[in-house]
Amino acid sequence: MSTEDEGKAEELEQHVGSPADLPKLRESLETMASFSEIDVENEEEFDAAMALYVSLFPDPDERQDPEMIRKRLKDMAKIDTDPALQAKYGKSRFHVLVGRDAEGRVVAYSQFSTLPLSEELDQNIVYHQYVGFADEAFMQEHYGVEGGLRGGGHSYTINAAQRLLAALDAKNAGFENGTAGAILESEHIGQAKATDKRALYFTRLRLEIHNRMGAKAIMLEMEDDSLVSPHMQPRLDKDSDPVLLLMLFRPPTYDKSAIGTTEEMDLERAKAFFQAYFDNFRRVGFNEKDIAEAEAIVMEKFARAKKAVLVPPHKLPDITELAKADPDLMAQVKKKYGDPKAQAAAIKAVFA
């Protein structure tokens, strides 16, 4: 798909999450020259996209190897005619979108998969993996020009494109109930080094942006009424660590009046989202031991949960507060940042 096609741009408008978001989407379509699926055979485009990807996600524990991304894209290009690839990926599909400015420069990146849910649910869900836009530093370093691309409503366009492609994938897979929406990972508030005030600040700002676009954090309410994030991302390669993060859920459409409210979620449905997530890691070839380790921790938390709730992510306590009820998260805080009290003080100072 490409937004250079006027008909496709109109189709994107039909997949906006809320009618109230249409002005932002239209603003994006006017200012960004194109959004399209990446051409993996175009080395220049792929290299530019990977440079932006690495810039956006500098922590190697939280990003995938670009060569793995390349391989999956090449698999997708052949999957319709290759029975072995069809057996490997089943009804999941992998997509990378890039955005170009008027000068043809790659300035936006989005990576996601559509994953099959259980037979009972009979639908797919978007696993929104990475998204971001070139900031001023990237534009200066890589293109020698001033200005960045953050803002401008481009996230609304990317999310609409995801919904469009997910609907097409669901139709091609024969799912009666279409698409369930999207799951996406994000750092906890304060999940950054204490010395990096900008990064600390951005952990909450990012969640505020997700909140405005209809996303809420999947949290578990335990028997003692504490809130625990169940999510753990498996180790992405042999040199990285598994990471406890937030998992957010965004429905295919949302009522703006419900943004900022907490609501209960069916516990088994929430669990099915995580099962689809781990199944995808297996499907694309990550290490089984690493997947099983993270999956066991997540499912153990579900087994102890009283219920699942969807919480406005920017209203959650910071990582050090949530860690008080979660020994796994506390261990991660200590390993990554040292003294939890010092980390808590740094977070508090940034948001004072």
XYZ file of N, CA and C in Angstrom, residues 11-115:
315
model
N -9.110 5.350 1.577
C -9.357 4.105 2.299
C -8.783 4.172 3.712
N -7.626 4.818 3.857
C -7.034 4.986 5.185
C -7.977 5.750 6.113
N -8.644 6.765 5.586
C -9.551 7.558 6.406
C -10.664 6.696 6.997
N -11.034 5.628 6.302
C -12.083 4.737 6.791
C -11.596 3.869 7.953
N -10.280 3.835 8.188
C -9.718 3.005 9.250
C -9.128 3.846 10.385
N -9.529 5.102 10.477
C -9.084 5.930 11.593
C -9.751 5.413 12.871
N -9.040 5.499 14.009
C -9.563 4.927 15.247
C -10.802 5.623 15.770
N -10.875 6.930 15.593
C -12.013 7.721 16.050
C -12.250 8.841 15.040
N -13.509 9.168 14.738
C -13.764 10.288 13.817
C -13.081 11.581 14.251
N -12.872 11.737 15.561
C -12.213 12.945 16.066
C -10.756 13.031 15.631
N -10.191 11.894 15.178
C -8.785 11.873 14.760
C -8.595 12.206 13.280
N -9.682 12.345 12.539
C -9.564 12.588 11.098
C -8.751 13.836 10.756
N -8.934 14.967 11.440
C -8.125 16.146 11.086
C -6.624 15.894 11.196
N -6.207 15.157 12.234
C -4.787 14.849 12.396
C -4.295 13.952 11.264
N -5.088 12.953 10.908
C -4.682 12.061 9.825
C -4.547 12.840 8.514
N -5.503 13.711 8.239
C -5.453 14.484 6.992
C -4.270 15.445 6.982
N -3.954 16.018 8.142
C -2.771 16.883 8.246
C -1.513 16.098 7.887
N -1.422 14.875 8.396
C -0.263 14.028 8.108
C -0.162 13.724 6.621
N -1.291 13.369 6.002
C -1.277 13.020 4.582
C -0.907 14.214 3.703
N -1.148 15.413 4.201
C -0.786 16.612 3.442
C 0.693 16.951 3.568
N 1.299 16.630 4.719
C 2.679 17.055 4.962
C 3.722 15.969 4.706
N 3.310 14.697 4.745
C 4.242 13.600 4.457
C 4.033 13.163 3.011
N 5.108 13.071 2.244
C 4.976 12.745 0.824
C 4.368 11.367 0.612
N 4.786 10.377 1.412
C 4.227 9.033 1.234
C 4.476 8.169 2.455
N 3.553 7.238 2.687
C 3.745 6.103 3.578
C 3.547 4.865 2.721
N 4.480 3.942 2.769
C 4.335 2.737 1.953
C 5.050 1.571 2.612
N 4.689 0.353 2.204
C 5.411 -0.817 2.688
C 6.814 -0.804 2.088
N 7.787 -1.162 2.906
C 9.185 -1.091 2.492
C 9.470 -2.069 1.356
N 10.349 -1.674 0.461
C 10.835 -2.550 -0.607
C 12.142 -3.163 -0.129
N 12.084 -4.417 0.316
C 13.264 -5.044 0.915
C 14.386 -5.245 -0.096
N 14.061 -5.236 -1.388
C 15.092 -5.390 -2.413
C 15.795 -4.076 -2.727
N 15.267 -2.979 -2.221
C 15.882 -1.664 -2.419
C 16.862 -1.431 -1.269
N 18.145 -1.691 -1.502
C 19.147 -1.621 -0.433
C 19.242 -0.222 0.169
N 19.145 0.794 -0.660
C 19.237 2.169 -0.152
C 18.089 2.464 0.810
N 16.879 2.063 0.434
C 15.726 2.298 1.299
C 15.833 1.487 2.586
N 16.238 0.223 2.467
C 16.355 -0.623 3.656
C 17.415 -0.069 4.605
N 18.571 0.321 4.082
C 19.641 0.851 4.935
C 19.209 2.144 5.628
N 18.504 3.012 4.899
C 18.026 4.264 5.498
C 17.006 3.978 6.597
N 16.136 3.002 6.347
C 15.131 2.637 7.344
C 15.784 2.056 8.591
N 16.816 1.231 8.404
C 17.486 0.620 9.551
C 18.291 1.655 10.346
N 18.855 2.645 9.659
C 19.565 3.717 10.371
C 18.599 4.467 11.284
N 17.398 4.744 10.765
C 16.392 5.424 11.577
C 15.936 4.528 12.727
N 15.721 3.256 12.445
C 15.281 2.284 13.460
C 16.271 2.211 14.623
N 17.552 2.089 14.312
C 18.576 1.994 15.362
C 18.652 3.300 16.153
N 18.487 4.422 15.471
C 18.492 5.716 16.155
C 17.311 5.840 17.118
N 16.166 5.333 16.701
C 14.964 5.425 17.521
C 15.009 4.498 18.728
N 15.696 3.354 18.564
C 15.734 2.344 19.623
C 17.190 1.964 19.897
N 17.907 2.831 20.610
C 19.345 2.622 20.807
C 19.695 1.486 21.759
N 18.752 1.061 22.618
C 19.033 -0.019 23.572
C 18.962 -1.359 22.848
N 20.086 -2.069 22.702
C 20.067 -3.345 21.969
C 19.188 -4.399 22.619
N 18.891 -4.260 23.921
C 17.991 -5.207 24.585
C 16.556 -5.064 24.091
N 16.237 -3.923 23.465
C 14.850 -3.639 23.091
C 14.622 -3.592 21.583
N 15.621 -3.921 20.801
C 15.406 -3.911 19.356
C 15.873 -5.223 18.739
N 15.395 -5.497 17.539
C 15.738 -6.716 16.824
C 16.905 -6.466 15.870
N 17.582 -7.545 15.540
C 18.686 -7.487 14.590
C 18.137 -7.114 13.212
N 18.657 -6.052 12.577
C 18.174 -5.683 11.247
C 18.207 -6.823 10.233
N 19.168 -7.729 10.353
C 19.217 -8.847 9.403
C 18.050 -9.807 9.608
N 17.579 -9.924 10.840
C 16.386 -10.736 11.089
C 15.160 -10.077 10.455
N 15.096 -8.753 10.546
C 14.000 -8.018 9.911
C 14.031 -8.230 8.402
N 15.223 -8.133 7.816
C 15.368 -8.333 6.373
C 14.877 -9.732 5.963
N 15.285 -10.748 6.741
C 14.906 -12.122 6.406
C 13.390 -12.303 6.441
N 12.736 -11.757 7.455
C 11.284 -11.911 7.551
C 10.572 -11.188 6.416
N 11.086 -10.021 6.029
C 10.492 -9.316 4.893
C 10.634 -10.124 3.608
N 11.787 -10.752 3.427
C 11.982 -11.581 2.233
C 11.062 -12.805 2.267
N 10.849 -13.345 3.470
C 9.902 -14.453 3.601
C 8.498 -14.009 3.195
N 8.091 -12.823 3.631
C 6.749 -12.329 3.306
C 6.577 -12.129 1.799
N 7.649 -11.747 1.126
C 7.575 -11.538 -0.323
C 7.325 -12.837 -1.072
N 7.679 -13.975 -0.448
C 7.550 -15.276 -1.121
C 6.452 -16.161 -0.548
N 5.802 -15.728 0.521
C 4.947 -16.638 1.286
C 3.746 -17.162 0.503
N 3.214 -16.372 -0.420
C 2.019 -16.811 -1.149
C 2.283 -17.998 -2.061
N 3.553 -18.220 -2.404
C 3.886 -19.319 -3.326
C 4.808 -20.359 -2.704
N 5.074 -20.248 -1.406
C 6.028 -21.149 -0.751
C 5.337 -21.902 0.390
N 5.002 -23.178 0.186
C 4.309 -23.951 1.230
C 5.093 -24.039 2.538
N 6.420 -24.091 2.463
C 7.227 -24.186 3.684
C 7.075 -22.921 4.529
N 7.067 -21.760 3.877
C 6.879 -20.507 4.608
C 5.456 -20.397 5.145
N 4.487 -20.892 4.395
C 3.103 -20.888 4.869
C 2.963 -21.740 6.125
N 3.673 -22.872 6.152
C 3.640 -23.741 7.333
C 4.334 -23.071 8.518
N 5.422 -22.354 8.250
C 6.176 -21.699 9.325
C 5.387 -20.559 9.965
N 4.828 -19.684 9.143
C 4.195 -18.476 9.665
C 2.699 -18.638 9.927
N 2.093 -19.692 9.377
C 0.661 -19.862 9.571
C -0.105 -18.659 9.058
N -0.998 -18.137 9.886
C -1.828 -17.003 9.483
C -1.288 -15.664 9.988
N -0.046 -15.648 10.439
C 0.569 -14.377 10.837
C 1.260 -13.747 9.629
N 1.324 -12.434 9.632
C 2.007 -11.716 8.563
C 2.825 -10.574 9.180
N 3.912 -10.203 8.488
C 4.865 -9.213 8.992
C 4.918 -8.040 8.030
N 4.925 -6.820 8.573
C 4.910 -5.607 7.746
C 5.896 -4.568 8.284
N 6.521 -3.833 7.382
C 7.292 -2.637 7.731
C 6.817 -1.501 6.831
N 6.435 -0.387 7.442
C 6.053 0.816 6.712
C 7.136 1.872 6.870
N 7.404 2.609 5.804
C 8.312 3.750 5.891
C 7.594 4.991 5.376
N 7.936 6.122 5.971
C 7.414 7.397 5.510
C 8.540 8.213 4.896
N 8.242 8.889 3.807
C 9.226 9.747 3.132
C 8.715 11.182 3.102
N 9.667 12.124 3.253
C 9.294 13.529 3.142
C 9.312 13.950 1.675
N 9.082 15.231 1.429
C 8.983 15.724 0.050
C 10.275 15.548 -0.732
N 11.410 15.417 -0.036
C 12.697 15.209 -0.695
C 13.022 13.731 -0.878
N 12.099 12.863 -0.509
C 12.315 11.427 -0.674
C 13.113 10.777 0.437
N 13.368 11.496 1.519
C 14.160 10.954 2.629
C 13.277 10.104 3.545
N 13.808 8.977 3.999
C 13.084 8.122 4.945
C 13.089 8.803 6.310
N 11.906 9.157 6.795
C 11.810 9.921 8.042
C 10.821 9.304 9.039
N 10.201 8.189 8.669
C 9.270 7.512 9.581
C 9.422 6.010 9.414
N 9.235 5.285 10.521
C 9.414 3.826 10.511
C 8.344 3.180 11.378
N 7.723 2.140 10.865
C 6.761 1.362 11.648
C 6.912 -0.108 11.295
N 7.001 -0.948 12.325
C 7.167 -2.396 12.149
C 6.093 -3.104 12.971
N 5.368 -4.024 12.349
C 4.319 -4.730 13.082
C 3.999 -6.058 12.406
N 3.362 -6.929 13.172
C 2.872 -8.202 12.658
C 1.379 -8.292 12.944
N 0.668 -9.079 12.144
C -0.706 -9.437 12.484
C -0.688 -10.895 12.914
N -1.243 -11.163 14.101
C -1.133 -12.473 14.734
C -2.501 -13.123 14.872
